[in-house]
């Protein structure tokens, strides 16, 4: 299996310093600061990248489960909301999923969606997060 990498650098103090994140593939790189992470300054932060990784892994895993069920998805769209609380620590991740899956009943969709939440590698890596909730619906 492949090994993936990313890089981060930080210069300066926690509040006044600045950092730079870079994906090993070269697909994205950019700055991050205290204000981007803990306040509302535009830009990315580690939690946003975790959300993107979780949403991407989750929908891909669910797609495989749906195909194995003989009900391939026409479209899956997932938003991951990562809550950063005191400590700081990630206190909760909300996965909001909409799927267009012809021929699949809502109950079976939700069952497979929960199975994907438990089984995707990023969910497993985030097992220390106290709460990962899922809202799934067919559209």
mmCIF file with all atom_site columns, C-alpha atoms in Angstrom:
data_model
loop_
_atom_site.group_PDB
_atom_site.id
_atom_site.type_symbol
_atom_site.label_atom_id
_atom_site.label_alt_id
_atom_site.label_comp_id
_atom_site.label_asym_id
_atom_site.label_entity_id
_atom_site.label_seq_id
_atom_site.pdbx_PDB_ins_code
_atom_site.Cartn_x
_atom_site.Cartn_y
_atom_site.Cartn_z
_atom_site.occupancy
_atom_site.B_iso_or_equiv
_atom_site.pdbx_formal_charge
_atom_site.auth_seq_id
_atom_site.auth_comp_id
_atom_site.auth_asym_id
_atom_site.auth_atom_id
_atom_site.pdbx_PDB_model_num
ATOM 1   C CA . UNK A 1 1   ? 0.000   0.000  0.000  1.00 0.00 ? 1   UNK A CA 1
ATOM 2   C CA . UNK A 1 2   ? 1.221   3.532  -0.692 1.00 0.00 ? 2   UNK A CA 1
ATOM 3   C CA . UNK A 1 3   ? 2.554   5.891  1.935  1.00 0.00 ? 3   UNK A CA 1
ATOM 4   C CA . UNK A 1 4   ? 1.205   9.462  1.754  1.00 0.00 ? 4   UNK A CA 1
ATOM 5   C CA . UNK A 1 5   ? 2.929   12.513 3.166  1.00 0.00 ? 5   UNK A CA 1
ATOM 6   C CA . UNK A 1 6   ? 2.413   16.162 3.949  1.00 0.00 ? 6   UNK A CA 1
ATOM 7   C CA . UNK A 1 7   ? 4.674   18.860 5.345  1.00 0.00 ? 7   UNK A CA 1
ATOM 8   C CA . UNK A 1 8   ? 4.216   21.702 7.790  1.00 0.00 ? 8   UNK A CA 1
ATOM 9   C CA . UNK A 1 9   ? 6.525   24.483 8.866  1.00 0.00 ? 9   UNK A CA 1
ATOM 10  C CA . UNK A 1 10  ? 5.963   27.066 11.591 1.00 0.00 ? 10  UNK A CA 1
ATOM 11  C CA . UNK A 1 11  ? 7.891   30.241 12.314 1.00 0.00 ? 11  UNK A CA 1
ATOM 12  C CA . UNK A 1 12  ? 7.450   32.470 15.328 1.00 0.00 ? 12  UNK A CA 1
ATOM 13  C CA . UNK A 1 13  ? 5.238   32.397 18.365 1.00 0.00 ? 13  UNK A CA 1
ATOM 14  C CA . UNK A 1 14  ? 1.864   30.699 18.585 1.00 0.00 ? 14  UNK A CA 1
ATOM 15  C CA . UNK A 1 15  ? -0.260  33.848 18.134 1.00 0.00 ? 15  UNK A CA 1
ATOM 16  C CA . UNK A 1 16  ? 2.000   35.991 15.938 1.00 0.00 ? 16  UNK A CA 1
ATOM 17  C CA . UNK A 1 17  ? 3.744   33.240 13.979 1.00 0.00 ? 17  UNK A CA 1
ATOM 18  C CA . UNK A 1 18  ? 2.826   31.759 10.648 1.00 0.00 ? 18  UNK A CA 1
ATOM 19  C CA . UNK A 1 19  ? 2.948   28.382 9.075  1.00 0.00 ? 19  UNK A CA 1
ATOM 20  C CA . UNK A 1 20  ? 2.902   26.700 5.703  1.00 0.00 ? 20  UNK A CA 1
ATOM 21  C CA . UNK A 1 21  ? 1.228   23.405 4.802  1.00 0.00 ? 21  UNK A CA 1
ATOM 22  C CA . UNK A 1 22  ? 2.088   21.354 1.738  1.00 0.00 ? 22  UNK A CA 1
ATOM 23  C CA . UNK A 1 23  ? 0.682   18.101 0.422  1.00 0.00 ? 23  UNK A CA 1
ATOM 24  C CA . UNK A 1 24  ? 3.308   15.586 -0.648 1.00 0.00 ? 24  UNK A CA 1
ATOM 25  C CA . UNK A 1 25  ? 1.598   15.181 -4.030 1.00 0.00 ? 25  UNK A CA 1
ATOM 26  C CA . UNK A 1 26  ? 2.020   18.891 -4.722 1.00 0.00 ? 26  UNK A CA 1
ATOM 27  C CA . UNK A 1 27  ? -1.748  19.194 -5.328 1.00 0.00 ? 27  UNK A CA 1
ATOM 28  C CA . UNK A 1 28  ? -2.100  21.920 -2.694 1.00 0.00 ? 28  UNK A CA 1
ATOM 29  C CA . UNK A 1 29  ? -0.035  24.126 -0.443 1.00 0.00 ? 29  UNK A CA 1
ATOM 30  C CA . UNK A 1 30  ? -0.754  27.249 1.512  1.00 0.00 ? 30  UNK A CA 1
ATOM 31  C CA . UNK A 1 31  ? -0.321  29.328 4.638  1.00 0.00 ? 31  UNK A CA 1
ATOM 32  C CA . UNK A 1 32  ? -1.959  28.962 8.025  1.00 0.00 ? 32  UNK A CA 1
ATOM 33  C CA . UNK A 1 33  ? -1.942  31.148 11.115 1.00 0.00 ? 33  UNK A CA 1
ATOM 34  C CA . UNK A 1 34  ? -3.377  31.230 14.617 1.00 0.00 ? 34  UNK A CA 1
ATOM 35  C CA . UNK A 1 35  ? -6.191  33.463 13.383 1.00 0.00 ? 35  UNK A CA 1
ATOM 36  C CA . UNK A 1 36  ? -7.001  31.086 10.498 1.00 0.00 ? 36  UNK A CA 1
ATOM 37  C CA . UNK A 1 37  ? -7.230  28.216 12.951 1.00 0.00 ? 37  UNK A CA 1
ATOM 38  C CA . UNK A 1 38  ? -8.866  29.704 16.037 1.00 0.00 ? 38  UNK A CA 1
ATOM 39  C CA . UNK A 1 39  ? -10.600 32.818 14.710 1.00 0.00 ? 39  UNK A CA 1
ATOM 40  C CA . UNK A 1 40  ? -12.317 33.789 11.459 1.00 0.00 ? 40  UNK A CA 1
ATOM 41  C CA . UNK A 1 41  ? -9.423  34.831 9.259  1.00 0.00 ? 41  UNK A CA 1
ATOM 42  C CA . UNK A 1 42  ? -9.817  33.409 5.738  1.00 0.00 ? 42  UNK A CA 1
ATOM 43  C CA . UNK A 1 43  ? -7.509  30.523 4.924  1.00 0.00 ? 43  UNK A CA 1
ATOM 44  C CA . UNK A 1 44  ? -7.142  26.891 5.793  1.00 0.00 ? 44  UNK A CA 1
ATOM 45  C CA . UNK A 1 45  ? -6.156  25.040 8.945  1.00 0.00 ? 45  UNK A CA 1
ATOM 46  C CA . UNK A 1 46  ? -5.453  21.472 10.043 1.00 0.00 ? 46  UNK A CA 1
ATOM 47  C CA . UNK A 1 47  ? -9.080  20.834 11.066 1.00 0.00 ? 47  UNK A CA 1
ATOM 48  C CA . UNK A 1 48  ? -10.378 21.870 7.658  1.00 0.00 ? 48  UNK A CA 1
ATOM 49  C CA . UNK A 1 49  ? -7.930  19.481 6.024  1.00 0.00 ? 49  UNK A CA 1
ATOM 50  C CA . UNK A 1 50  ? -9.072  16.701 8.378  1.00 0.00 ? 50  UNK A CA 1
ATOM 51  C CA . UNK A 1 51  ? -12.663 17.440 7.337  1.00 0.00 ? 51  UNK A CA 1
ATOM 52  C CA . UNK A 1 52  ? -11.758 17.205 3.652  1.00 0.00 ? 52  UNK A CA 1
ATOM 53  C CA . UNK A 1 53  ? -9.907  13.943 4.223  1.00 0.00 ? 53  UNK A CA 1
ATOM 54  C CA . UNK A 1 54  ? -12.797 12.488 6.215  1.00 0.00 ? 54  UNK A CA 1
ATOM 55  C CA . UNK A 1 55  ? -15.477 13.503 3.686  1.00 0.00 ? 55  UNK A CA 1
ATOM 56  C CA . UNK A 1 56  ? -13.389 12.189 0.794  1.00 0.00 ? 56  UNK A CA 1
ATOM 57  C CA . UNK A 1 57  ? -12.535 8.869  2.418  1.00 0.00 ? 57  UNK A CA 1
ATOM 58  C CA . UNK A 1 58  ? -16.069 8.367  3.689  1.00 0.00 ? 58  UNK A CA 1
ATOM 59  C CA . UNK A 1 59  ? -17.821 8.928  0.346  1.00 0.00 ? 59  UNK A CA 1
ATOM 60  C CA . UNK A 1 60  ? -15.329 6.709  -1.459 1.00 0.00 ? 60  UNK A CA 1
ATOM 61  C CA . UNK A 1 61  ? -15.805 3.906  1.086  1.00 0.00 ? 61  UNK A CA 1
ATOM 62  C CA . UNK A 1 62  ? -19.596 4.233  0.896  1.00 0.00 ? 62  UNK A CA 1
ATOM 63  C CA . UNK A 1 63  ? -19.426 4.126  -2.889 1.00 0.00 ? 63  UNK A CA 1
ATOM 64  C CA . UNK A 1 64  ? -17.744 0.732  -2.630 1.00 0.00 ? 64  UNK A CA 1
ATOM 65  C CA . UNK A 1 65  ? -20.380 -0.565 -0.219 1.00 0.00 ? 65  UNK A CA 1
ATOM 66  C CA . UNK A 1 66  ? -23.165 0.621  -2.507 1.00 0.00 ? 66  UNK A CA 1
ATOM 67  C CA . UNK A 1 67  ? -21.559 -1.045 -5.539 1.00 0.00 ? 67  UNK A CA 1
ATOM 68  C CA . UNK A 1 68  ? -21.170 -4.301 -3.571 1.00 0.00 ? 68  UNK A CA 1
ATOM 69  C CA . UNK A 1 69  ? -24.883 -4.029 -2.744 1.00 0.00 ? 69  UNK A CA 1
ATOM 70  C CA . UNK A 1 70  ? -25.638 -3.857 -6.499 1.00 0.00 ? 70  UNK A CA 1
ATOM 71  C CA . UNK A 1 71  ? -26.968 -0.302 -6.042 1.00 0.00 ? 71  UNK A CA 1
ATOM 72  C CA . UNK A 1 72  ? -24.189 1.969  -7.280 1.00 0.00 ? 72  UNK A CA 1
ATOM 73  C CA . UNK A 1 73  ? -24.487 5.640  -6.395 1.00 0.00 ? 73  UNK A CA 1
ATOM 74  C CA . UNK A 1 74  ? -25.157 8.184  -9.075 1.00 0.00 ? 74  UNK A CA 1
ATOM 75  C CA . UNK A 1 75  ? -23.864 10.882 -6.719 1.00 0.00 ? 75  UNK A CA 1
ATOM 76  C CA . UNK A 1 76  ? -22.696 11.180 -3.112 1.00 0.00 ? 76  UNK A CA 1
ATOM 77  C CA . UNK A 1 77  ? -22.081 14.572 -1.529 1.00 0.00 ? 77  UNK A CA 1
ATOM 78  C CA . UNK A 1 78  ? -20.699 14.859 1.987  1.00 0.00 ? 78  UNK A CA 1
ATOM 79  C CA . UNK A 1 79  ? -19.853 17.866 4.133  1.00 0.00 ? 79  UNK A CA 1
ATOM 80  C CA . UNK A 1 80  ? -17.699 17.273 7.212  1.00 0.00 ? 80  UNK A CA 1
ATOM 81  C CA . UNK A 1 81  ? -17.912 19.848 10.002 1.00 0.00 ? 81  UNK A CA 1
ATOM 82  C CA . UNK A 1 82  ? -15.006 19.562 12.434 1.00 0.00 ? 82  UNK A CA 1
ATOM 83  C CA . UNK A 1 83  ? -15.654 21.143 15.848 1.00 0.00 ? 83  UNK A CA 1
ATOM 84  C CA . UNK A 1 84  ? -12.604 22.456 17.681 1.00 0.00 ? 84  UNK A CA 1
ATOM 85  C CA . UNK A 1 85  ? -13.171 22.876 21.410 1.00 0.00 ? 85  UNK A CA 1
ATOM 86  C CA . UNK A 1 86  ? -11.227 23.793 24.530 1.00 0.00 ? 86  UNK A CA 1
ATOM 87  C CA . UNK A 1 87  ? -7.816  22.298 24.972 1.00 0.00 ? 87  UNK A CA 1
ATOM 88  C CA . UNK A 1 88  ? -7.795  22.672 21.987 1.00 0.00 ? 88  UNK A CA 1
ATOM 89  C CA . UNK A 1 89  ? -9.223  19.330 20.944 1.00 0.00 ? 89  UNK A CA 1
ATOM 90  C CA . UNK A 1 90  ? -11.494 18.049 18.216 1.00 0.00 ? 90  UNK A CA 1
ATOM 91  C CA . UNK A 1 91  ? -14.735 17.442 20.083 1.00 0.00 ? 91  UNK A CA 1
ATOM 92  C CA . UNK A 1 92  ? -17.079 16.426 17.306 1.00 0.00 ? 92  UNK A CA 1
ATOM 93  C CA . UNK A 1 93  ? -17.275 15.753 13.590 1.00 0.00 ? 93  UNK A CA 1
ATOM 94  C CA . UNK A 1 94  ? -20.576 16.022 11.760 1.00 0.00 ? 94  UNK A CA 1
ATOM 95  C CA . UNK A 1 95  ? -20.924 14.208 8.447  1.00 0.00 ? 95  UNK A CA 1
ATOM 96  C CA . UNK A 1 96  ? -23.827 15.505 6.368  1.00 0.00 ? 96  UNK A CA 1
ATOM 97  C CA . UNK A 1 97  ? -24.468 13.183 3.438  1.00 0.00 ? 97  UNK A CA 1
ATOM 98  C CA . UNK A 1 98  ? -26.805 13.370 0.487  1.00 0.00 ? 98  UNK A CA 1
ATOM 99  C CA . UNK A 1 99  ? -26.904 10.542 -1.980 1.00 0.00 ? 99  UNK A CA 1
ATOM 100 C CA . UNK A 1 100 ? -28.622 9.844  -5.246 1.00 0.00 ? 100 UNK A CA 1
ATOM 101 C CA . UNK A 1 101 ? -28.839 6.067  -5.422 1.00 0.00 ? 101 UNK A CA 1
ATOM 102 C CA . UNK A 1 102 ? -31.470 4.716  -7.819 1.00 0.00 ? 102 UNK A CA 1
ATOM 103 C CA . UNK A 1 103 ? -33.314 1.634  -6.589 1.00 0.00 ? 103 UNK A CA 1
ATOM 104 C CA . UNK A 1 104 ? -32.203 1.880  -2.954 1.00 0.00 ? 104 UNK A CA 1
ATOM 105 C CA . UNK A 1 105 ? -34.553 2.301  -0.011 1.00 0.00 ? 105 UNK A CA 1
ATOM 106 C CA . UNK A 1 106 ? -33.795 4.972  2.597  1.00 0.00 ? 106 UNK A CA 1
ATOM 107 C CA . UNK A 1 107 ? -33.357 2.444  5.443  1.00 0.00 ? 107 UNK A CA 1
ATOM 108 C CA . UNK A 1 108 ? -30.760 0.426  3.525  1.00 0.00 ? 108 UNK A CA 1
ATOM 109 C CA . UNK A 1 109 ? -28.996 3.639  2.498  1.00 0.00 ? 109 UNK A CA 1
ATOM 110 C CA . UNK A 1 110 ? -28.711 4.717  6.129  1.00 0.00 ? 110 UNK A CA 1
ATOM 111 C CA . UNK A 1 111 ? -27.492 1.262  7.166  1.00 0.00 ? 111 UNK A CA 1
ATOM 112 C CA . UNK A 1 112 ? -24.724 1.333  4.548  1.00 0.00 ? 112 UNK A CA 1
ATOM 113 C CA . UNK A 1 113 ? -23.928 4.963  5.415  1.00 0.00 ? 113 UNK A CA 1
ATOM 114 C CA . UNK A 1 114 ? -23.398 3.990  9.074  1.00 0.00 ? 114 UNK A CA 1
ATOM 115 C CA . UNK A 1 115 ? -21.302 1.007  8.011  1.00 0.00 ? 115 UNK A CA 1
ATOM 116 C CA . UNK A 1 116 ? -19.108 3.328  5.925  1.00 0.00 ? 116 UNK A CA 1
ATOM 117 C CA . UNK A 1 117 ? -18.754 5.742  8.861  1.00 0.00 ? 117 UNK A CA 1
ATOM 118 C CA . UNK A 1 118 ? -17.427 2.912  11.021 1.00 0.00 ? 118 UNK A CA 1
ATOM 119 C CA . UNK A 1 119 ? -15.263 1.351  8.331  1.00 0.00 ? 119 UNK A CA 1
ATOM 120 C CA . UNK A 1 120 ? -13.533 4.100  6.409  1.00 0.00 ? 120 UNK A CA 1
ATOM 121 C CA . UNK A 1 121 ? -9.825  4.421  7.289  1.00 0.00 ? 121 UNK A CA 1
ATOM 122 C CA . UNK A 1 122 ? -10.067 8.096  8.248  1.00 0.00 ? 122 UNK A CA 1
ATOM 123 C CA . UNK A 1 123 ? -12.977 7.389  10.631 1.00 0.00 ? 123 UNK A CA 1
ATOM 124 C CA . UNK A 1 124 ? -10.838 4.681  12.214 1.00 0.00 ? 124 UNK A CA 1
ATOM 125 C CA . UNK A 1 125 ? -7.899  7.078  12.511 1.00 0.00 ? 125 UNK A CA 1
ATOM 126 C CA . UNK A 1 126 ? -10.189 9.614  14.200 1.00 0.00 ? 126 UNK A CA 1
ATOM 127 C CA . UNK A 1 127 ? -11.494 7.121  16.770 1.00 0.00 ? 127 UNK A CA 1
ATOM 128 C CA . UNK A 1 128 ? -10.318 9.383  19.630 1.00 0.00 ? 128 UNK A CA 1
ATOM 129 C CA . UNK A 1 129 ? -12.872 12.046 18.637 1.00 0.00 ? 129 UNK A CA 1
ATOM 130 C CA . UNK A 1 130 ? -15.614 11.797 21.288 1.00 0.00 ? 130 UNK A CA 1
ATOM 131 C CA . UNK A 1 131 ? -18.473 12.134 18.802 1.00 0.00 ? 131 UNK A CA 1
ATOM 132 C CA . UNK A 1 132 ? -18.791 11.527 15.086 1.00 0.00 ? 132 UNK A CA 1
ATOM 133 C CA . UNK A 1 133 ? -22.394 11.976 13.993 1.00 0.00 ? 133 UNK A CA 1
ATOM 134 C CA . UNK A 1 134 ? -23.929 11.194 10.646 1.00 0.00 ? 134 UNK A CA 1
ATOM 135 C CA . UNK A 1 135 ? -26.969 12.656 8.936  1.00 0.00 ? 135 UNK A CA 1
ATOM 136 C CA . UNK A 1 136 ? -27.692 10.742 5.744  1.00 0.00 ? 136 UNK A CA 1
ATOM 137 C CA . UNK A 1 137 ? -30.535 11.096 3.267  1.00 0.00 ? 137 UNK A CA 1
ATOM 138 C CA . UNK A 1 138 ? -31.372 10.190 -0.274 1.00 0.00 ? 138 UNK A CA 1
ATOM 139 C CA . UNK A 1 139 ? -32.270 12.965 -2.680 1.00 0.00 ? 139 UNK A CA 1
#
